[in-house]
């Protein structure tokens, strides 16, 4: 009977080194002009790999099924800028919803990927199909149907994803940035799910702000303009993409190869070359650039607002303000002119009053219209002054008791 062999445990440094090797991922490219079979650096744990649009890279799931990877010149002018190889440490990802018009591009009635060939390459290898299904989050038996529901398009801006390379019968995840022009398959929520250059399953990225970027940046790469696609909350029936042949809008039905492409019923509010997909939201103005406060009539009820003159907001005469100050004297009128009306002017402010007619025994007093007809005939010529007063409200009857 053969006795079992006793194997010694490798030292801890060796285990650590072995784990580092197993964490490298495939289907990668760090150069801007690499091709199939090019030996390119792979992504280690804690790194973000830069993947160019055309290179397949090592450890692919399948051969390339990309049909087009070209982005017309000028269509990404606002999404790209001069190259910047600096790592994006400590920078949060910019999120763009998958249904955003112009996020993807393509050519009218032309697919960017051969979906049926992608189905055949995966289903003919059960081990790859199983690893693909696990990493994509779909049932193994439903891989073919799921792929046929995806929409082939091209990325119009550098996009951060979680990619998966096929190594030793398993899918190995890694963080990556896909270059503008990469051919991808997009699901019904507007998210990229397959990279056609290598059959790579794609998932949402992990926002690791401390991760360093590896690989060679391409012309126009800027870490601060890389986006992460946020899936929509509901299934969308179509995508509004950019026709890269003539820089116009196309509406592509989800799950189609472009055979039903048509003009959108509602055009986006900007032209394809003017829509900036990664523009940062404007900061609120401060200091002198801040807008004036709205009128008091526009302030919601219950919200305190300062008085316009910067005072306390209390009406004159309140106890906190002290006794009201005396009114300023009116200016003296020029000779020959009447003084202007003052604060005690009656309701007809500014209207001069007729002077009161003098009364007395030697003056004729006009009789009122409602004078009784049965007045005595022996009325004296001079009527008493208090019989018909000129201002009835000026005198009040005296009050007495008894």
mmCIF file of C-alpha atoms in Angstrom:
data_model
loop_
_atom_site.group_PDB
_atom_site.id
_atom_site.type_symbol
_atom_site.label_atom_id
_atom_site.label_comp_id
_atom_site.label_asym_id
_atom_site.label_seq_id
_atom_site.Cartn_x
_atom_site.Cartn_y
_atom_site.Cartn_z
ATOM 1 C CA UNK A 1 0.000 0.000 0.000
ATOM 2 C CA UNK A 2 1.370 3.274 -1.138
ATOM 3 C CA UNK A 3 1.630 5.719 1.685
ATOM 4 C CA UNK A 4 0.319 9.239 0.952
ATOM 5 C CA UNK A 5 2.955 11.817 0.201
ATOM 6 C CA UNK A 6 3.377 14.613 2.631
ATOM 7 C CA UNK A 7 3.588 17.934 0.860
ATOM 8 C CA UNK A 8 5.110 20.911 2.514
ATOM 9 C CA UNK A 9 3.069 24.166 2.627
ATOM 10 C CA UNK A 10 4.638 26.940 0.539
ATOM 11 C CA UNK A 11 5.750 30.005 2.420
ATOM 12 C CA UNK A 12 3.397 32.998 2.721
ATOM 13 C CA UNK A 13 5.281 35.205 0.197
ATOM 14 C CA UNK A 14 4.845 32.526 -2.453
ATOM 15 C CA UNK A 15 1.089 32.360 -1.812
ATOM 16 C CA UNK A 16 0.858 36.131 -2.134
ATOM 17 C CA UNK A 17 2.726 36.108 -5.420
ATOM 18 C CA UNK A 18 0.505 33.329 -6.777
ATOM 19 C CA UNK A 19 -2.652 35.272 -5.852
ATOM 20 C CA UNK A 20 -1.360 38.329 -7.689
ATOM 21 C CA UNK A 21 -0.850 36.258 -10.843
ATOM 22 C CA UNK A 22 -4.366 34.805 -10.685
ATOM 23 C CA UNK A 23 -5.919 38.254 -10.414
ATOM 24 C CA UNK A 24 -4.718 39.506 -13.783
ATOM 25 C CA UNK A 25 -7.496 39.850 -16.341
ATOM 26 C CA UNK A 26 -7.703 39.264 -20.069
ATOM 27 C CA UNK A 27 -9.245 40.793 -23.193
ATOM 28 C CA UNK A 28 -7.269 43.948 -22.603
ATOM 29 C CA UNK A 29 -5.362 46.562 -24.505
ATOM 30 C CA UNK A 30 -3.266 49.428 -23.341
ATOM 31 C CA UNK A 31 -2.264 50.814 -26.731
ATOM 32 C CA UNK A 32 -4.185 52.858 -29.221
ATOM 33 C CA UNK A 33 -3.267 50.783 -32.274
ATOM 34 C CA UNK A 34 -2.961 47.239 -31.022
ATOM 35 C CA UNK A 35 -4.547 44.297 -32.831
ATOM 36 C CA UNK A 36 -5.516 40.709 -32.195
ATOM 37 C CA UNK A 37 -2.762 38.744 -30.531
ATOM 38 C CA UNK A 38 -0.832 41.810 -29.414
ATOM 39 C CA UNK A 39 0.914 41.267 -26.113
ATOM 40 C CA UNK A 40 -0.485 44.057 -23.970
ATOM 41 C CA UNK A 41 -0.339 44.671 -20.212
ATOM 42 C CA UNK A 42 -3.152 43.172 -18.177
ATOM 43 C CA UNK A 43 -5.079 44.695 -15.283
ATOM 44 C CA UNK A 44 -3.957 43.720 -11.798
ATOM 45 C CA UNK A 45 -6.056 44.059 -8.669
ATOM 46 C CA UNK A 46 -6.707 47.707 -7.784
ATOM 47 C CA UNK A 47 -5.970 49.011 -11.290
ATOM 48 C CA UNK A 48 -8.123 50.374 -14.102
ATOM 49 C CA UNK A 49 -7.057 49.089 -17.508
ATOM 50 C CA UNK A 50 -7.238 51.347 -20.561
ATOM 51 C CA UNK A 51 -8.689 49.346 -23.488
ATOM 52 C CA UNK A 52 -8.458 50.760 -27.005
ATOM 53 C CA UNK A 53 -11.349 50.343 -29.425
ATOM 54 C CA UNK A 54 -9.671 47.995 -31.926
ATOM 55 C CA UNK A 55 -7.370 45.709 -29.914
ATOM 56 C CA UNK A 56 -8.686 42.338 -28.780
ATOM 57 C CA UNK A 57 -6.038 41.652 -26.151
ATOM 58 C CA UNK A 58 -5.226 38.420 -24.293
ATOM 59 C CA UNK A 59 -7.719 36.105 -22.591
ATOM 60 C CA UNK A 60 -10.732 36.797 -24.837
ATOM 61 C CA UNK A 61 -13.996 34.947 -24.424
ATOM 62 C CA UNK A 62 -14.420 34.723 -28.202
ATOM 63 C CA UNK A 63 -12.931 35.988 -31.429
ATOM 64 C CA UNK A 64 -13.906 39.513 -32.408
ATOM 65 C CA UNK A 65 -17.442 39.990 -33.713
ATOM 66 C CA UNK A 66 -17.081 43.757 -34.207
ATOM 67 C CA UNK A 67 -18.125 44.966 -37.648
ATOM 68 C CA UNK A 68 -17.328 48.665 -37.241
ATOM 69 C CA UNK A 69 -15.173 50.511 -34.727
ATOM 70 C CA UNK A 70 -14.800 53.839 -36.500
ATOM 71 C CA UNK A 71 -16.083 57.122 -35.095
ATOM 72 C CA UNK A 72 -16.362 59.897 -37.674
ATOM 73 C CA UNK A 73 -14.079 62.862 -37.119
ATOM 74 C CA UNK A 74 -15.689 65.680 -35.200
ATOM 75 C CA UNK A 75 -18.574 63.684 -33.728
ATOM 76 C CA UNK A 76 -16.892 63.494 -30.329
ATOM 77 C CA UNK A 77 -15.243 66.906 -30.331
ATOM 78 C CA UNK A 78 -17.006 67.962 -27.162
ATOM 79 C CA UNK A 79 -16.479 64.601 -25.492
ATOM 80 C CA UNK A 80 -12.754 64.376 -26.168
ATOM 81 C CA UNK A 81 -9.776 66.656 -25.581
ATOM 82 C CA UNK A 82 -5.936 66.505 -25.673
ATOM 83 C CA UNK A 83 -4.445 63.396 -24.106
ATOM 84 C CA UNK A 84 -3.785 63.357 -20.380
ATOM 85 C CA UNK A 85 -2.064 60.244 -19.000
ATOM 86 C CA UNK A 86 -2.427 61.299 -15.379
ATOM 87 C CA UNK A 87 -4.215 58.753 -13.173
ATOM 88 C CA UNK A 88 -7.705 59.589 -11.977
ATOM 89 C CA UNK A 89 -7.049 59.047 -8.294
ATOM 90 C CA UNK A 90 -9.664 60.459 -5.925
ATOM 91 C CA UNK A 91 -11.993 61.533 -8.736
ATOM 92 C CA UNK A 92 -15.622 60.458 -8.681
ATOM 93 C CA UNK A 93 -17.099 58.948 -11.847
ATOM 94 C CA UNK A 94 -19.420 61.038 -13.982
ATOM 95 C CA UNK A 95 -22.704 59.171 -14.403
ATOM 96 C CA UNK A 96 -24.784 59.311 -17.588
ATOM 97 C CA UNK A 97 -28.174 57.614 -17.912
ATOM 98 C CA UNK A 98 -28.286 54.896 -20.570
ATOM 99 C CA UNK A 99 -31.169 56.552 -22.415
ATOM 100 C CA UNK A 100 -29.268 59.824 -22.951
ATOM 101 C CA UNK A 101 -29.459 60.844 -26.646
ATOM 102 C CA UNK A 102 -26.049 60.754 -28.311
ATOM 103 C CA UNK A 103 -24.437 58.477 -25.735
ATOM 104 C CA UNK A 104 -24.050 55.891 -28.515
ATOM 105 C CA UNK A 105 -23.481 56.122 -32.252
ATOM 106 C CA UNK A 106 -23.615 54.001 -35.361
ATOM 107 C CA UNK A 107 -24.406 53.971 -39.066
ATOM 108 C CA UNK A 108 -27.968 53.969 -40.327
ATOM 109 C CA UNK A 109 -29.189 50.410 -41.035
ATOM 110 C CA UNK A 110 -25.730 48.964 -40.222
ATOM 111 C CA UNK A 111 -24.959 46.921 -37.092
ATOM 112 C CA UNK A 112 -21.670 47.432 -35.253
ATOM 113 C CA UNK A 113 -21.516 43.796 -34.098
ATOM 114 C CA UNK A 114 -22.447 40.403 -35.567
ATOM 115 C CA UNK A 115 -24.811 39.163 -32.874
ATOM 116 C CA UNK A 116 -25.501 35.757 -34.453
ATOM 117 C CA UNK A 117 -21.796 35.003 -34.711
ATOM 118 C CA UNK A 118 -21.384 36.005 -31.062
ATOM 119 C CA UNK A 119 -24.137 33.530 -30.160
ATOM 120 C CA UNK A 120 -22.493 30.731 -32.132
ATOM 121 C CA UNK A 121 -19.025 31.317 -30.663
ATOM 122 C CA UNK A 122 -20.306 31.136 -27.097
ATOM 123 C CA UNK A 123 -22.780 28.267 -27.384
ATOM 124 C CA UNK A 124 -20.270 25.947 -29.102
ATOM 125 C CA UNK A 125 -18.115 25.971 -25.941
ATOM 126 C CA UNK A 126 -20.142 24.971 -22.841
ATOM 127 C CA UNK A 127 -17.383 26.022 -20.421
ATOM 128 C CA UNK A 128 -17.227 29.521 -21.885
ATOM 129 C CA UNK A 129 -20.999 29.736 -22.054
ATOM 130 C CA UNK A 130 -21.231 28.838 -18.371
ATOM 131 C CA UNK A 131 -18.566 31.372 -17.320
ATOM 132 C CA UNK A 132 -20.144 34.020 -19.548
ATOM 133 C CA UNK A 133 -23.596 33.442 -18.065
ATOM 134 C CA UNK A 134 -22.293 33.677 -14.492
ATOM 135 C CA UNK A 135 -20.424 36.918 -15.099
ATOM 136 C CA UNK A 136 -23.263 38.473 -17.135
ATOM 137 C CA UNK A 137 -25.898 37.460 -14.570
ATOM 138 C CA UNK A 138 -28.122 35.459 -16.958
ATOM 139 C CA UNK A 139 -29.158 31.779 -17.010
ATOM 140 C CA UNK A 140 -26.769 29.553 -18.961
ATOM 141 C CA UNK A 141 -29.613 28.177 -21.058
ATOM 142 C CA UNK A 142 -30.772 31.683 -21.919
ATOM 143 C CA UNK A 143 -27.474 33.146 -23.185
ATOM 144 C CA UNK A 144 -28.457 32.991 -26.869
ATOM 145 C CA UNK A 145 -31.862 34.612 -26.347
ATOM 146 C CA UNK A 146 -30.339 37.280 -24.093
ATOM 147 C CA UNK A 147 -27.699 38.191 -26.687
ATOM 148 C CA UNK A 148 -30.354 38.546 -29.384
ATOM 149 C CA UNK A 149 -32.174 41.102 -27.230
ATOM 150 C CA UNK A 150 -29.129 43.414 -27.134
ATOM 151 C CA UNK A 151 -28.549 46.378 -29.469
ATOM 152 C CA UNK A 152 -25.220 46.805 -31.360
ATOM 153 C CA UNK A 153 -23.849 50.384 -31.177
ATOM 154 C CA UNK A 154 -20.584 52.305 -30.742
ATOM 155 C CA UNK A 155 -19.486 54.255 -27.674
ATOM 156 C CA UNK A 156 -19.254 58.021 -28.228
ATOM 157 C CA UNK A 157 -17.243 58.758 -25.091
ATOM 158 C CA UNK A 158 -14.650 56.924 -23.005
ATOM 159 C CA UNK A 159 -16.634 54.666 -20.689
ATOM 160 C CA UNK A 160 -15.751 52.963 -17.419
ATOM 161 C CA UNK A 161 -16.978 49.361 -16.989
ATOM 162 C CA UNK A 162 -16.308 46.131 -15.155
ATOM 163 C CA UNK A 163 -14.930 43.752 -17.782
ATOM 164 C CA UNK A 164 -14.350 39.992 -17.556
ATOM 165 C CA UNK A 165 -11.547 37.978 -19.090
ATOM 166 C CA UNK A 166 -11.725 34.196 -19.623
ATOM 167 C CA UNK A 167 -8.895 32.415 -17.791
ATOM 168 C CA UNK A 168 -8.637 28.746 -16.747
ATOM 169 C CA UNK A 169 -12.336 28.108 -17.349
ATOM 170 C CA UNK A 170 -13.498 31.071 -15.262
ATOM 171 C CA UNK A 171 -14.422 34.698 -15.760
ATOM 172 C CA UNK A 172 -12.017 37.081 -14.016
ATOM 173 C CA UNK A 173 -13.422 40.585 -13.362
ATOM 174 C CA UNK A 174 -11.387 43.780 -13.683
ATOM 175 C CA UNK A 175 -11.980 47.512 -14.004
ATOM 176 C CA UNK A 176 -11.481 49.066 -17.426
ATOM 177 C CA UNK A 177 -12.014 52.185 -19.518
ATOM 178 C CA UNK A 178 -13.306 51.517 -23.039
ATOM 179 C CA UNK A 179 -12.180 53.956 -25.711
ATOM 180 C CA UNK A 180 -14.613 56.006 -27.751
ATOM 181 C CA UNK A 181 -15.575 54.004 -30.857
ATOM 182 C CA UNK A 182 -15.651 50.642 -29.075
ATOM 183 C CA UNK A 183 -18.331 48.317 -30.466
ATOM 184 C CA UNK A 184 -20.641 47.112 -27.698
ATOM 185 C CA UNK A 185 -23.993 45.405 -27.215
ATOM 186 C CA UNK A 186 -26.428 47.433 -25.086
ATOM 187 C CA UNK A 187 -29.296 45.960 -23.059
ATOM 188 C CA UNK A 188 -32.861 47.195 -22.680
ATOM 189 C CA UNK A 189 -31.823 49.553 -19.864
ATOM 190 C CA UNK A 190 -29.255 51.388 -22.006
ATOM 191 C CA UNK A 191 -26.188 49.797 -20.360
ATOM 192 C CA UNK A 192 -23.271 48.217 -22.304
ATOM 193 C CA UNK A 193 -23.185 44.453 -21.621
ATOM 194 C CA UNK A 194 -20.776 42.890 -24.161
ATOM 195 C CA UNK A 195 -17.554 44.153 -25.747
ATOM 196 C CA UNK A 196 -17.650 42.801 -29.292
ATOM 197 C CA UNK A 197 -13.864 42.833 -29.857
ATOM 198 C CA UNK A 198 -13.443 39.846 -27.522
ATOM 199 C CA UNK A 199 -16.890 38.703 -26.340
ATOM 200 C CA UNK A 200 -16.217 40.264 -22.953
ATOM 201 C CA UNK A 201 -19.210 40.387 -20.563
ATOM 202 C CA UNK A 202 -19.583 43.897 -19.123
ATOM 203 C CA UNK A 203 -21.173 45.052 -15.890
ATOM 204 C CA UNK A 204 -21.457 48.363 -14.027
ATOM 205 C CA UNK A 205 -18.111 49.714 -12.782
ATOM 206 C CA UNK A 206 -16.841 49.824 -9.223
ATOM 207 C CA UNK A 207 -16.119 53.432 -8.274
ATOM 208 C CA UNK A 208 -12.686 52.912 -6.762
ATOM 209 C CA UNK A 209 -11.354 56.460 -6.397
ATOM 210 C CA UNK A 210 -7.931 55.238 -5.320
ATOM 211 C CA UNK A 211 -7.321 52.970 -8.318
ATOM 212 C CA UNK A 212 -4.478 53.806 -10.694
ATOM 213 C CA UNK A 213 -4.805 53.571 -14.473
ATOM 214 C CA UNK A 214 -2.568 51.124 -16.344
ATOM 215 C CA UNK A 215 -1.767 50.936 -20.032
ATOM 216 C CA UNK A 216 -1.019 53.578 -22.630
ATOM 217 C CA UNK A 217 -3.622 56.338 -23.042
ATOM 218 C CA UNK A 218 -4.920 57.062 -26.525
ATOM 219 C CA UNK A 219 -5.104 60.432 -28.178
ATOM 220 C CA UNK A 220 -7.894 62.436 -26.564
ATOM 221 C CA UNK A 221 -7.986 60.445 -23.331
ATOM 222 C CA UNK A 222 -8.827 62.505 -20.250
ATOM 223 C CA UNK A 223 -9.607 60.811 -16.925
ATOM 224 C CA UNK A 224 -11.899 63.636 -15.860
ATOM 225 C CA UNK A 225 -14.167 63.049 -18.868
ATOM 226 C CA UNK A 226 -14.648 59.304 -18.463
ATOM 227 C CA UNK A 227 -18.290 58.383 -17.811
ATOM 228 C CA UNK A 228 -20.110 55.513 -16.159
ATOM 229 C CA UNK A 229 -23.424 54.496 -17.722
ATOM 230 C CA UNK A 230 -26.303 54.270 -15.245
ATOM 231 C CA UNK A 231 -29.053 51.835 -16.343
ATOM 232 C CA UNK A 232 -32.561 53.224 -16.623
ATOM 233 C CA UNK A 233 -35.152 52.125 -14.078
ATOM 234 C CA UNK A 234 -37.508 50.823 -16.782
ATOM 235 C CA UNK A 235 -37.016 49.022 -20.082
ATOM 236 C CA UNK A 236 -36.619 51.392 -23.025
ATOM 237 C CA UNK A 237 -37.933 50.502 -26.461
ATOM 238 C CA UNK A 238 -35.323 52.373 -28.490
ATOM 239 C CA UNK A 239 -32.103 54.369 -28.382
ATOM 240 C CA UNK A 240 -31.544 57.804 -29.944
ATOM 241 C CA UNK A 241 -28.044 57.515 -31.393
ATOM 242 C CA UNK A 242 -25.855 59.598 -33.724
ATOM 243 C CA UNK A 243 -25.505 58.658 -37.366
ATOM 244 C CA UNK A 244 -21.717 58.831 -37.709
ATOM 245 C CA UNK A 245 -21.948 59.046 -41.501
ATOM 246 C CA UNK A 246 -23.671 62.452 -41.618
ATOM 247 C CA UNK A 247 -23.834 63.551 -37.969
ATOM 248 C CA UNK A 248 -27.624 63.319 -37.693
ATOM 249 C CA UNK A 249 -29.974 61.676 -35.214
ATOM 250 C CA UNK A 250 -31.214 58.079 -35.538
ATOM 251 C CA UNK A 251 -33.752 56.194 -33.462
ATOM 252 C CA UNK A 252 -32.748 52.525 -33.259
ATOM 253 C CA UNK A 253 -35.200 49.976 -31.928
ATOM 254 C CA UNK A 254 -33.857 47.933 -28.999
ATOM 255 C CA UNK A 255 -32.784 44.434 -30.015
ATOM 256 C CA UNK A 256 -32.463 45.299 -33.714
ATOM 257 C CA UNK A 257 -29.433 45.325 -36.004
ATOM 258 C CA UNK A 258 -30.399 48.685 -37.457
ATOM 259 C CA UNK A 259 -32.821 47.411 -40.080
ATOM 260 C CA UNK A 260 -35.597 49.547 -38.604
ATOM 261 C CA UNK A 261 -33.586 52.761 -38.069
ATOM 262 C CA UNK A 262 -35.631 55.933 -38.575
ATOM 263 C CA UNK A 263 -35.676 59.614 -37.737
ATOM 264 C CA UNK A 264 -36.761 60.325 -34.135
ATOM 265 C CA UNK A 265 -40.276 61.661 -33.651
ATOM 266 C CA UNK A 266 -38.892 64.174 -31.151
ATOM 267 C CA UNK A 267 -35.425 65.548 -31.846
ATOM 268 C CA UNK A 268 -33.046 66.180 -28.921
ATOM 269 C CA UNK A 269 -32.620 69.842 -27.903
ATOM 270 C CA UNK A 270 -29.100 70.070 -29.379
ATOM 271 C CA UNK A 271 -27.186 68.954 -32.451
ATOM 272 C CA UNK A 272 -25.048 65.797 -32.139
ATOM 273 C CA UNK A 273 -21.779 67.769 -32.239
ATOM 274 C CA UNK A 274 -23.022 70.270 -29.640
ATOM 275 C CA UNK A 275 -24.348 67.916 -26.948
ATOM 276 C CA UNK A 276 -21.687 67.662 -24.246
ATOM 277 C CA UNK A 277 -22.300 64.314 -22.546
ATOM 278 C CA UNK A 278 -19.821 64.835 -19.741
ATOM 279 C CA UNK A 279 -20.303 68.520 -18.928
ATOM 280 C CA UNK A 280 -20.176 69.152 -15.185
ATOM 281 C CA UNK A 281 -23.301 70.802 -13.695
ATOM 282 C CA UNK A 282 -22.816 74.560 -13.188
ATOM 283 C CA UNK A 283 -21.927 75.696 -9.684
ATOM 284 C CA UNK A 284 -24.350 78.085 -7.957
ATOM 285 C CA UNK A 285 -23.201 81.711 -8.254
ATOM 286 C CA UNK A 286 -21.697 83.343 -5.187
ATOM 287 C CA UNK A 287 -20.716 86.857 -4.182
ATOM 288 C CA UNK A 288 -21.256 89.541 -6.768
ATOM 289 C CA UNK A 289 -22.346 86.976 -9.360
ATOM 290 C CA UNK A 290 -25.280 85.844 -7.205
ATOM 291 C CA UNK A 291 -28.684 87.008 -8.500
ATOM 292 C CA UNK A 292 -30.674 89.594 -6.593
ATOM 293 C CA UNK A 293 -33.212 88.406 -4.054
ATOM 294 C CA UNK A 294 -36.704 87.850 -5.510
ATOM 295 C CA UNK A 295 -39.445 90.392 -4.811
ATOM 296 C CA UNK A 296 -41.325 89.915 -1.598
ATOM 297 C CA UNK A 297 -44.397 88.947 -3.580
ATOM 298 C CA UNK A 298 -42.491 85.907 -4.926
ATOM 299 C CA UNK A 299 -41.211 84.697 -1.563
ATOM 300 C CA UNK A 300 -43.238 81.714 -0.252
ATOM 301 C CA UNK A 301 -45.354 82.396 2.843
ATOM 302 C CA UNK A 302 -43.620 81.796 6.134
ATOM 303 C CA UNK A 303 -40.109 82.444 4.812
ATOM 304 C CA UNK A 304 -38.514 85.418 6.612
ATOM 305 C CA UNK A 305 -36.909 87.995 4.343
ATOM 306 C CA UNK A 306 -34.776 90.991 5.321
ATOM 307 C CA UNK A 307 -36.223 94.466 4.759
ATOM 308 C CA UNK A 308 -35.080 96.094 1.525
ATOM 309 C CA UNK A 309 -33.279 98.930 3.346
ATOM 310 C CA UNK A 310 -31.360 96.597 5.651
ATOM 311 C CA UNK A 311 -33.183 97.853 8.793
ATOM 312 C CA UNK A 312 -35.013 95.954 11.454
ATOM 313 C CA UNK A 313 -38.186 95.547 9.429
ATOM 314 C CA UNK A 314 -40.392 97.095 12.159
ATOM 315 C CA UNK A 315 -42.893 99.761 11.343
ATOM 316 C CA UNK A 316 -42.177 103.270 12.666
ATOM 317 C CA UNK A 317 -43.714 103.808 16.044
ATOM 318 C CA UNK A 318 -43.110 100.257 17.348
ATOM 319 C CA UNK A 319 -41.953 100.181 20.998
ATOM 320 C CA UNK A 320 -38.562 98.849 19.945
ATOM 321 C CA UNK A 321 -37.976 101.832 17.678
ATOM 322 C CA UNK A 322 -38.728 104.518 20.277
ATOM 323 C CA UNK A 323 -41.023 107.523 19.830
ATOM 324 C CA UNK A 324 -41.706 108.582 16.238
ATOM 325 C CA UNK A 325 -39.633 111.472 15.011
ATOM 326 C CA UNK A 326 -41.228 114.831 14.203
ATOM 327 C CA UNK A 327 -42.029 115.372 10.540
ATOM 328 C CA UNK A 328 -39.659 117.574 8.633
ATOM 329 C CA UNK A 329 -40.937 121.147 8.096
ATOM 330 C CA UNK A 330 -42.214 121.995 4.659
ATOM 331 C CA UNK A 331 -40.176 124.464 2.622
ATOM 332 C CA UNK A 332 -41.330 128.049 2.510
ATOM 333 C CA UNK A 333 -43.284 128.821 -0.695
ATOM 334 C CA UNK A 334 -42.089 131.601 -3.001
ATOM 335 C CA UNK A 335 -43.763 134.959 -2.604
ATOM 336 C CA UNK A 336 -47.226 135.031 -4.137
ATOM 337 C CA UNK A 337 -47.725 131.237 -4.089
ATOM 338 C CA UNK A 338 -49.768 129.146 -1.717
ATOM 339 C CA UNK A 339 -47.973 126.601 0.451
ATOM 340 C CA UNK A 340 -48.075 122.994 -0.797
ATOM 341 C CA UNK A 341 -50.516 120.603 0.888
ATOM 342 C CA UNK A 342 -49.238 119.049 4.065
ATOM 343 C CA UNK A 343 -49.890 115.749 5.797
ATOM 344 C CA UNK A 344 -53.233 117.020 7.121
ATOM 345 C CA UNK A 345 -54.540 117.805 3.669
ATOM 346 C CA UNK A 346 -58.085 116.401 3.187
ATOM 347 C CA UNK A 347 -58.689 113.454 0.765
ATOM 348 C CA UNK A 348 -58.546 115.825 -2.211
ATOM 349 C CA UNK A 349 -54.807 116.294 -1.737
ATOM 350 C CA UNK A 350 -53.308 118.962 -3.849
ATOM 351 C CA UNK A 351 -56.695 120.532 -4.818
ATOM 352 C CA UNK A 352 -57.007 124.168 -3.625
ATOM 353 C CA UNK A 353 -60.034 125.004 -1.541
ATOM 354 C CA UNK A 354 -62.264 127.971 -2.156
ATOM 355 C CA UNK A 355 -61.910 130.557 0.623
ATOM 356 C CA UNK A 356 -64.786 130.702 3.045
ATOM 357 C CA UNK A 357 -67.204 133.532 2.318
ATOM 358 C CA UNK A 358 -67.271 136.139 5.074
ATOM 359 C CA UNK A 359 -70.424 136.323 7.098
ATOM 360 C CA UNK A 360 -71.880 139.018 9.272
ATOM 361 C CA UNK A 361 -74.728 141.442 9.607
ATOM 362 C CA UNK A 362 -73.605 143.463 6.603
ATOM 363 C CA UNK A 363 -73.190 140.496 4.240
ATOM 364 C CA UNK A 364 -75.818 138.599 2.238
ATOM 365 C CA UNK A 365 -76.015 135.028 3.341
ATOM 366 C CA UNK A 366 -77.115 132.480 0.698
ATOM 367 C CA UNK A 367 -80.096 130.467 1.794
ATOM 368 C CA UNK A 368 -80.031 126.667 1.616
ATOM 369 C CA UNK A 369 -82.210 124.867 -0.916
ATOM 370 C CA UNK A 370 -84.139 122.948 1.730
ATOM 371 C CA UNK A 371 -85.263 126.052 3.581
ATOM 372 C CA UNK A 372 -88.847 125.598 4.919
ATOM 373 C CA UNK A 373 -91.530 127.525 3.092
ATOM 374 C CA UNK A 374 -93.370 128.654 6.235
ATOM 375 C CA UNK A 375 -90.739 131.020 7.473
ATOM 376 C CA UNK A 376 -92.152 134.045 9.294
ATOM 377 C CA UNK A 377 -92.453 137.129 7.220
ATOM 378 C CA UNK A 378 -90.820 139.326 9.777
ATOM 379 C CA UNK A 379 -87.390 137.752 9.565
ATOM 380 C CA UNK A 380 -84.763 140.301 10.346
ATOM 381 C CA UNK A 381 -82.507 141.428 7.571
ATOM 382 C CA UNK A 382 -79.439 140.129 9.312
ATOM 383 C CA UNK A 383 -79.851 136.469 10.176
ATOM 384 C CA UNK A 384 -78.050 135.100 13.192
ATOM 385 C CA UNK A 385 -74.643 133.622 12.431
ATOM 386 C CA UNK A 386 -75.436 130.317 14.095
ATOM 387 C CA UNK A 387 -78.612 129.700 12.099
ATOM 388 C CA UNK A 388 -76.817 128.612 8.942
ATOM 389 C CA UNK A 389 -73.204 127.820 9.843
ATOM 390 C CA UNK A 390 -70.746 127.615 6.988
ATOM 391 C CA UNK A 391 -69.128 124.462 8.389
ATOM 392 C CA UNK A 392 -71.684 122.253 10.132
ATOM 393 C CA UNK A 393 -69.059 119.800 11.299
ATOM 394 C CA UNK A 394 -66.899 122.439 12.893
ATOM 395 C CA UNK A 395 -69.253 122.956 15.839
ATOM 396 C CA UNK A 396 -71.027 120.316 17.845
ATOM 397 C CA UNK A 397 -74.017 120.876 20.145
ATOM 398 C CA UNK A 398 -73.039 121.104 23.732
ATOM 399 C CA UNK A 399 -73.930 118.257 25.986
ATOM 400 C CA UNK A 400 -75.555 119.043 29.250
ATOM 401 C CA UNK A 401 -77.446 117.259 31.971
ATOM 402 C CA UNK A 402 -80.761 118.229 33.346
#
